[in-house]
Tab-separated table of C-alpha atoms in Angstrom:
chain	number	residue	atom	x	y	z
S	25	MET	CA	79.326	185.308	87.863
S	26	THR	CA	82.183	183.941	85.130
S	27	MET	CA	84.857	184.466	87.456
S	28	HIS	CA	83.171	182.482	89.913
S	29	ARG	CA	82.553	179.539	87.624
S	30	LEU	CA	86.376	179.562	86.388
S	31	LYS	CA	87.179	179.351	89.889
S	32	ASN	CA	84.940	176.247	90.501
S	33	VAL	CA	86.238	174.841	87.344
S	34	LEU	CA	89.765	175.287	88.654
S	35	ILE	CA	89.023	173.572	91.830
S	36	ALA	CA	87.687	170.188	90.329
S	37	ALA	CA	90.532	170.068	87.723
S	38	LEU	CA	93.135	170.222	90.577
S	39	VAL	CA	90.973	167.650	92.652
S	40	SER	CA	90.840	165.780	89.933
S	41	ALA	CA	94.500	166.239	89.221
S	42	GLY	CA	95.157	165.207	92.901
S	43	ALA	CA	93.167	162.273	92.701
S	44	LEU	CA	94.728	161.206	89.363
S	45	VAL	CA	98.234	161.330	91.102
S	46	GLY	CA	97.296	159.464	94.068
S	47	THR	CA	95.796	156.832	92.219
S	48	VAL	CA	99.021	156.556	89.917
S	49	ALA	CA	101.180	156.554	93.014
S	50	ALA	CA	98.909	153.703	94.466
S	51	VAL	CA	99.537	151.908	91.259
S	52	GLN	CA	103.273	152.875	91.233
S	53	ALA	CA	103.146	150.985	94.904
S	54	ASN	CA	101.182	147.985	94.046
S	55	THR	CA	103.642	147.465	90.751
S	56	LEU	CA	106.863	147.607	93.158
S	57	ASP	CA	105.380	145.246	95.574
S	58	SER	CA	104.826	142.995	92.701
S	59	ILE	CA	108.086	143.035	91.393
S	60	LEU	CA	109.833	142.479	94.798
S	61	GLU	CA	107.623	139.599	95.538
S	62	VAL	CA	108.796	138.012	92.063
S	63	GLY	CA	112.475	139.002	92.727
S	64	GLU	CA	112.346	137.158	96.317
S	65	ALA	CA	110.081	133.933	94.646
S	66	LYS	CA	113.210	133.925	91.902
S	67	ASN	CA	115.871	134.100	94.409
S	68	ASP	CA	113.927	131.274	96.568
S	69	ALA	CA	113.741	129.003	93.240
S	70	ALA	CA	117.466	130.139	92.799
S	71	ARG	CA	118.403	128.945	96.453
S	72	GLN	CA	116.618	125.658	95.871
S	73	SER	CA	118.126	125.092	92.238
S	74	GLN	CA	121.269	125.566	93.927
S	75	GLN	CA	121.063	123.115	96.375
S	76	LYS	CA	119.340	120.557	94.037
S	77	ILE	CA	122.618	120.902	91.980
S	78	ASP	CA	125.019	120.613	94.979
S	79	ARG	CA	123.016	117.355	95.900
S	80	LEU	CA	123.220	116.135	92.463
S	81	ALA	CA	126.899	117.126	92.325
S	82	ASP	CA	127.614	115.083	95.682
S	83	GLU	CA	125.819	112.219	94.096
S	84	THR	CA	127.690	112.377	91.132
S	85	ARG	CA	130.868	112.519	93.032
S	86	ASP	CA	129.598	109.387	95.197
S	87	LEU	CA	129.052	107.141	91.921
S	88	LEU	CA	132.189	108.344	90.103
S	89	ASN	CA	134.403	107.244	93.419
S	90	ASP	CA	131.902	103.595	93.588
S	91	TYR	CA	133.004	103.234	89.771
S	92	LYS	CA	136.466	103.787	90.072
S	93	THR	CA	136.306	101.560	92.914
S	94	VAL	CA	134.393	98.790	91.017
S	95	ASN	CA	136.800	99.045	88.260
S	96	LYS	CA	139.495	98.210	90.233
S	97	GLN	CA	137.805	95.419	91.745
S	98	ILE	CA	136.744	94.272	87.901
S	99	ASP	CA	140.634	94.831	86.835
S	100	GLY	CA	141.155	92.369	90.220
S	101	LEU	CA	138.953	89.866	89.039
S	102	LYS	CA	140.582	89.587	85.543
S	103	VAL	CA	143.904	88.995	86.528
S	104	TYR	CA	142.588	86.374	89.385
S	105	ASN	CA	140.249	84.683	86.671
S	106	ALA	CA	143.027	84.601	84.064
S	107	ARG	CA	145.512	83.017	86.865
S	108	LEU	CA	142.479	80.679	87.900
S	109	GLN	CA	141.754	79.524	83.961
S	110	LYS	CA	145.234	78.996	83.691
S	111	GLN	CA	145.252	76.518	86.935
S	112	ILE	CA	142.062	75.313	85.558
S	113	ASP	CA	143.952	74.152	82.252
S	114	ASN	CA	146.777	72.471	84.084
S	115	GLN	CA	144.162	70.366	86.066
S	116	ILE	CA	142.130	69.301	83.114
S	117	ALA	CA	145.827	68.513	81.499
S	118	ARG	CA	146.573	66.546	85.084
S	119	ILE	CA	143.351	64.889	84.857
S	120	GLY	CA	143.916	63.614	81.187
S	121	ASP	CA	147.202	62.201	82.117
S	122	ILE	CA	145.986	60.583	85.198
S	123	ASP	CA	142.994	59.097	83.314
S	124	GLU	CA	145.536	57.452	80.844
S	125	SER	CA	147.323	56.316	83.529
S	126	ILE	CA	144.272	54.643	84.961
S	127	ASP	CA	143.773	52.888	81.368
S	128	GLN	CA	147.010	51.636	81.948
S	129	VAL	CA	146.845	50.172	85.459
S	130	THR	CA	146.107	46.783	84.658
S	131	VAL	CA	149.278	46.328	81.830
S	132	ILE	CA	151.465	47.869	84.764
S	133	GLN	CA	150.329	45.330	87.313
S	134	ARG	CA	150.626	41.940	84.913
S	135	GLN	CA	154.183	43.397	84.084
S	136	MET	CA	154.961	44.192	88.098
S	137	THR	CA	154.457	40.975	89.055
S	138	PRO	CA	156.592	38.989	87.529
S	139	LEU	CA	159.621	41.887	87.981
S	140	VAL	CA	159.198	41.334	91.537
S	141	ILE	CA	159.297	37.736	91.657
S	142	ARG	CA	162.586	37.804	89.646
S	143	MET	CA	163.820	40.684	91.689
S	144	ILE	CA	163.212	38.285	95.018
S	145	ASP	CA	164.530	35.290	93.095
S	146	GLY	CA	168.100	37.336	92.196
S	147	LEU	CA	167.649	38.709	95.730
S	148	GLU	CA	167.702	34.801	97.279
S	149	LYS	CA	170.070	34.080	94.937
S	150	PHE	CA	172.985	37.226	95.974
S	151	VAL	CA	172.317	36.100	99.624
S	152	GLU	CA	172.883	32.275	99.302
S	153	LEU	CA	176.498	33.684	97.178
S	154	ASP	CA	177.262	36.318	99.798
S	155	VAL	CA	179.377	36.502	102.618
S	156	PRO	CA	177.495	34.518	105.222
S	157	PHE	CA	176.645	37.111	107.734
S	158	HIS	CA	173.412	37.861	109.763
S	159	MET	CA	171.797	34.821	107.313
S	160	GLU	CA	169.034	34.418	109.321
S	161	GLU	CA	167.893	37.700	109.248
S	162	ARG	CA	168.514	38.215	105.505
S	163	GLN	CA	166.693	35.130	104.600
S	164	GLN	CA	163.789	35.552	107.043
S	165	ARG	CA	163.366	38.946	105.237
S	166	ILE	CA	163.176	36.945	101.729
S	167	ALA	CA	160.644	34.492	102.823
S	168	PHE	CA	158.553	37.533	103.791
S	169	LEU	CA	158.771	38.926	100.716
S	170	ARG	CA	157.502	35.660	99.215
S	171	ALA	CA	154.786	34.975	101.289
S	172	ASN	CA	153.305	38.607	100.147
S	173	LEU	CA	153.054	37.671	96.778
S	174	ASP	CA	150.443	35.500	97.419
S	175	ARG	CA	148.492	38.205	99.669
S	176	SER	CA	145.525	39.834	97.892
S	177	ASP	CA	145.750	42.984	100.516
S	178	VAL	CA	149.010	43.935	99.743
S	179	SER	CA	148.925	45.824	96.622
S	180	VAL	CA	151.621	45.508	93.900
S	181	ALA	CA	153.245	48.855	94.333
S	182	GLU	CA	153.725	47.641	98.418
S	183	LYS	CA	155.135	44.354	97.362
S	184	PHE	CA	157.460	46.406	95.100
S	185	ARG	CA	158.202	48.825	97.405
S	186	GLN	CA	159.437	46.191	100.044
S	187	VAL	CA	161.579	44.735	97.611
S	188	LEU	CA	163.233	47.867	97.465
S	189	GLU	CA	163.507	48.059	100.733
S	190	ALA	CA	165.463	45.120	100.868
S	191	TYR	CA	167.746	45.868	98.033
S	192	LYS	CA	168.557	49.111	99.936
S	193	ILE	CA	169.420	47.169	103.590
S	194	GLU	CA	171.705	44.558	101.472
S	195	ALA	CA	173.355	47.615	99.822
S	196	GLU	CA	173.780	49.382	103.124
S	197	TYR	CA	175.888	45.978	104.404
S	198	GLY	CA	178.593	46.868	102.239
S	199	ARG	CA	179.171	50.345	103.628
S	200	LYS	CA	178.987	49.627	107.514
S	201	LEU	CA	181.261	47.965	110.133
S	202	ASP	CA	178.964	45.535	111.922
S	203	ALA	CA	179.595	43.218	115.116
S	204	TYR	CA	177.765	40.625	116.330
S	205	LYS	CA	177.798	37.505	118.381
S	206	GLY	CA	177.084	33.762	116.820
S	207	SER	CA	178.785	30.300	116.380
S	208	VAL	CA	180.953	28.894	114.863
S	209	GLU	CA	182.040	25.064	114.312
S	210	ILE	CA	185.621	25.052	115.111
S	211	ASP	CA	187.896	21.061	115.221
S	212	GLY	CA	184.201	19.935	115.130
S	213	VAL	CA	182.969	21.611	118.040
S	214	GLU	CA	180.657	24.662	118.155
S	215	ARG	CA	182.268	27.457	119.725
S	216	ASP	CA	180.307	30.953	120.889
S	217	VAL	CA	182.288	34.070	119.101
S	218	ASN	CA	182.290	37.507	117.938
S	219	PHE	CA	182.099	38.404	114.374
S	220	PHE	CA	183.788	41.290	113.119
S	221	ARG	CA	182.258	42.471	109.493
S	222	VAL	CA	184.180	44.922	107.542
S	223	GLY	CA	181.285	45.615	104.742
S	224	ARG	CA	181.412	42.707	102.631
S	225	ILE	CA	185.281	42.896	102.346
S	226	ALA	CA	186.080	40.882	105.569
S	227	LEU	CA	184.064	38.580	108.133
S	228	LEU	CA	186.163	37.560	110.940
S	229	TYR	CA	185.461	35.673	114.417
S	230	GLN	CA	187.047	35.421	117.424
S	231	THR	CA	186.129	33.045	120.128
S	232	THR	CA	185.108	34.879	123.128
S	233	ASP	CA	188.282	34.089	125.148
S	234	THR	CA	189.900	35.626	122.132
S	235	GLU	CA	192.166	32.788	122.139
S	236	ILE	CA	190.924	31.616	118.740
S	237	SER	CA	190.271	33.967	115.341
S	238	GLY	CA	189.612	33.025	111.761
S	239	ALA	CA	188.221	34.581	108.642
S	240	TRP	CA	185.576	33.632	105.668
S	241	ASP	CA	187.099	32.561	102.381
S	242	GLN	CA	185.254	33.623	99.876
S	243	GLY	CA	186.878	31.494	97.005
S	244	SER	CA	186.377	28.159	98.962
S	245	ARG	CA	183.742	29.183	101.000
S	246	SER	CA	184.736	27.921	104.119
S	247	TRP	CA	186.512	29.259	107.489
S	248	VAL	CA	190.269	29.661	107.841
S	249	SER	CA	192.314	29.737	111.180
S	250	LEU	CA	194.330	33.003	111.581
S	251	ASP	CA	197.550	33.182	113.603
S	252	ARG	CA	196.813	34.236	117.034
S	253	GLY	CA	199.690	36.742	117.277
S	254	GLU	CA	199.247	38.487	114.074
S	255	TYR	CA	195.272	39.026	114.074
S	256	ARG	CA	194.035	38.661	117.610
S	257	ASN	CA	194.422	42.299	118.776
S	258	ALA	CA	193.816	43.869	115.593
S	259	ILE	CA	190.394	42.134	115.789
S	260	MET	CA	189.642	42.888	119.210
S	261	LYS	CA	190.635	46.464	117.936
S	262	GLY	CA	187.602	46.269	115.672
S	263	LEU	CA	185.011	45.009	117.468
S	264	ARG	CA	185.617	47.762	119.671
S	265	ILE	CA	185.005	50.114	117.183
S	266	ALA	CA	182.361	48.534	115.730
S	267	ARG	CA	180.474	48.682	119.053
S	268	LYS	CA	181.435	51.930	118.968
S	269	GLU	CA	183.857	51.778	122.301
S	270	ALA	CA	186.898	53.397	120.505
S	271	SER	CA	187.337	55.642	118.012
S	272	ILE	CA	188.118	54.891	114.075
S	273	ASP	CA	191.958	53.809	113.593
S	274	LEU	CA	193.739	51.651	110.934
S	275	MET	CA	193.588	47.947	111.438
S	276	ASN	CA	195.831	45.209	109.961
S	277	LEU	CA	193.405	42.631	108.515
S	278	PRO	CA	193.292	39.189	106.444
S	279	ILE	CA	191.655	40.970	103.151
S	280	GLU	CA	191.288	39.260	99.769
S	281	ALA	CA	193.015	40.892	97.075
S	282	PRO	CA	190.659	41.381	94.135
S	283	GLU	CA	191.243	38.767	91.254
S	284	ALA	CA	192.347	39.962	87.557
S	285	GLU	CA	190.001	39.516	85.220
């Protein structure tokens, strides 16, 4: 009886131990699954975090490149603005000069008009006392300048420019050879002649038949006859040279020697 009871107790103990082992095994299996799930969740979180980090790194790199580009543009704009400021300063100074000049315009105009009149008077006197070549043309030019003095539609600056142009033309006369047609009174008879001018040092004529030649005497302010044999060919050569029909060459012409002071 006692032995039978011990067997039953032992069997019950064994059964309980088996149940306990099964329970422990089940608990361990559940714990391992939980650990694996937690590890997988951590891995997913780590992957997501790394992706976010990579994205932020790319955005940071792009922003850095944009920052560097903007800095370069700012440096260029600083240089440009500095140069532009210098130009503005120069323009402001120029505007000041212009304003000052405008304030003086009335004074300048009052001074310019008498000057232009004096220049025209001087030019007229000079032509009157000069060697008498192209007299009609030169006198018409002076008359034109005088007529413009009273014109309100011509500025003082333009009047002054015209007078300077007339002076320039007169100056050019002294540096050129010239040949032109005209007439001279010879022995009381008006004759057609060819004039030959050498600057302002000689003004000669020769009749169209080349038989009579003469020269202007500035001292007596009159025409004088020249020896036919001595100057006839020289004047003919000079006329051809002035007309560009012959090359420049030496000529024997009656030239007044300068007077000693």
